[in-house]
Coordinates of C-alpha atoms in Angstrom, one line a residue:
V543 CA 33.4 42.6 5.2
A544 CA 35.8 43.0 8.1
L545 CA 33.0 44.6 10.2
A546 CA 30.5 41.8 9.4
E547 CA 33.1 39.1 10.2
G548 CA 34.3 40.8 13.4
C549 CA 30.9 41.7 14.8
P550 CA 28.4 38.9 14.1
G551 CA 26.1 40.2 16.9
L552 CA 25.3 43.5 15.2
R553 CA 21.7 44.5 15.5
S554 CA 21.8 47.8 13.6
I555 CA 23.9 49.2 10.8
T556 CA 23.7 52.6 9.0
F557 CA 25.5 53.5 5.9
D558 CA 23.5 56.6 5.2
S559 CA 25.4 58.6 2.6
G560 CA 23.9 62.0 3.6
L561 CA 23.9 64.4 0.7
H562 CA 26.3 62.3 -1.4
Y563 CA 25.7 59.0 -3.2
N564 CA 27.7 56.0 -2.2
R565 CA 28.8 54.1 -5.4
K566 CA 31.3 51.8 -3.5
L567 CA 28.9 49.9 -1.4
T568 CA 27.6 47.0 -3.4
D569 CA 25.3 43.9 -3.1
A570 CA 28.3 41.9 -2.0
T571 CA 28.7 44.0 1.2
V572 CA 25.1 43.7 2.1
I573 CA 25.1 40.0 1.4
A574 CA 28.1 39.6 3.7
F575 CA 26.2 41.4 6.5
A576 CA 23.2 39.2 5.9
E577 CA 25.2 36.0 6.0
R578 CA 27.3 37.0 9.1
C579 CA 24.9 39.1 11.1
P580 CA 21.5 37.2 11.1
G581 CA 20.3 39.1 14.1
L582 CA 20.1 42.5 12.3
Q583 CA 17.0 44.4 13.2
S584 CA 17.6 47.8 11.6
V585 CA 19.5 48.7 8.4
D586 CA 19.9 52.0 6.7
F587 CA 21.6 52.0 3.3
S588 CA 20.3 55.4 2.2
G589 CA 22.1 56.7 -0.9
C590 CA 23.8 53.4 -1.7
I591 CA 22.8 53.7 -5.3
E592 CA 24.5 50.5 -6.5
L593 CA 22.3 48.2 -4.4
T594 CA 19.8 45.9 -6.2
E595 CA 17.1 43.6 -5.1
T596 CA 19.7 40.9 -4.8
A597 CA 21.0 42.6 -1.6
V598 CA 17.5 43.2 -0.1
I599 CA 16.4 39.6 -0.8
A600 CA 19.5 38.3 1.0
L601 CA 18.8 40.5 4.0
A602 CA 15.1 39.5 4.1
E603 CA 15.9 35.8 3.8
R604 CA 18.8 35.7 6.3
C605 CA 17.6 38.4 8.8
P606 CA 14.0 37.6 9.4
G607 CA 14.0 39.8 12.6
L608 CA 14.4 43.0 10.6
E609 CA 12.1 45.7 12.1
S610 CA 13.3 48.8 10.2
V611 CA 14.8 49.2 6.7
D612 CA 15.8 52.3 4.8
F613 CA 16.7 52.1 1.2
N614 CA 16.1 55.8 0.3
V615 CA 17.7 56.7 -3.0
C616 CA 18.5 53.1 -3.9
A617 CA 17.2 53.7 -7.4
K618 CA 17.9 50.2 -8.7
L619 CA 15.4 48.5 -6.3
T620 CA 12.2 47.1 -7.7
D621 CA 9.0 45.4 -6.5
A622 CA 10.9 42.2 -5.8
A623 CA 12.7 43.8 -2.9
V624 CA 9.6 45.0 -1.2
V625 CA 7.7 41.8 -1.8
V626 CA 10.4 39.6 -0.2
L627 CA 10.7 41.9 2.8
A628 CA 6.9 41.7 3.3
E629 CA 6.9 37.9 3.0
Q630 CA 10.1 37.1 5.0
C631 CA 10.2 39.7 7.8
P632 CA 7.2 39.4 10.2
Q633 CA 8.6 42.0 12.7
L634 CA 8.8 44.7 10.1
Q635 CA 7.6 48.0 11.5
S636 CA 9.2 50.7 9.4
V637 CA 10.2 50.9 5.7
A638 CA 11.6 53.7 3.6
F639 CA 12.2 53.6 -0.2
G640 CA 12.9 56.6 -2.3
H641 CA 13.6 57.1 -6.0
C642 CA 12.9 53.4 -6.6
N643 CA 11.1 51.7 -9.4
L644 CA 8.2 50.5 -7.2
T645 CA 4.7 49.9 -8.5
N646 CA 1.3 49.6 -6.8
A647 CA 1.7 45.8 -6.6
A648 CA 4.6 46.1 -4.2
V649 CA 2.8 48.5 -1.9
T650 CA -0.3 46.4 -2.0
T651 CA 1.6 43.3 -1.0
L652 CA 3.3 45.1 1.8
A653 CA 0.0 46.3 3.1
K654 CA -1.6 42.9 3.0
Q655 CA 1.4 41.0 4.5
R656 CA 2.4 43.6 7.2
P657 CA -0.8 45.4 8.3
K658 CA 1.0 46.4 11.6
L659 CA 3.5 48.7 9.9
Q660 CA 4.0 51.9 11.9
S661 CA 6.0 53.9 9.4
V662 CA 6.1 53.9 5.6
V663 CA 8.0 56.3 3.4
F664 CA 7.9 56.2 -0.4
T665 CA 9.8 59.3 -1.6
E666 CA 9.5 60.1 -5.3
C667 CA 8.5 56.6 -6.3
E668 CA 6.8 58.0 -9.4
M669 CA 5.0 54.8 -10.6
L670 CA 2.8 54.7 -7.4
T671 CA -0.8 55.9 -7.8
D672 CA -3.8 56.4 -5.6
A673 CA -4.7 52.7 -6.0
A674 CA -1.7 51.7 -3.8
V675 CA -2.4 54.1 -1.0
V676 CA -6.1 54.6 -0.7

């Protein structure tokens, strides 16, 4: 929270955990960034396995200028996270979700709401089928 409070002009934050999972970064941290840094354009919370759609919804609602989001290996995320990003972030160009509980409905909404996406990554989102991508 100290970083979010001290640097309200942040445009990009990365908490990529690399080969290890981060169990200490929670929704509360992401919400603090969303509340204090509304100009965020790029966020990478890869490997932050405790995050839920509550964090993503807060980012989408408070940081509408988001262009790039990476929630790879944030396994607790569901369709709600993707849908709110698609609806609230018109500048969105790049999304990455991995090992998430996403269904075809989320991908379909993303495609309809943000047809100008330049990069999409859905790694091991095992509930997705051809219907979402063809």
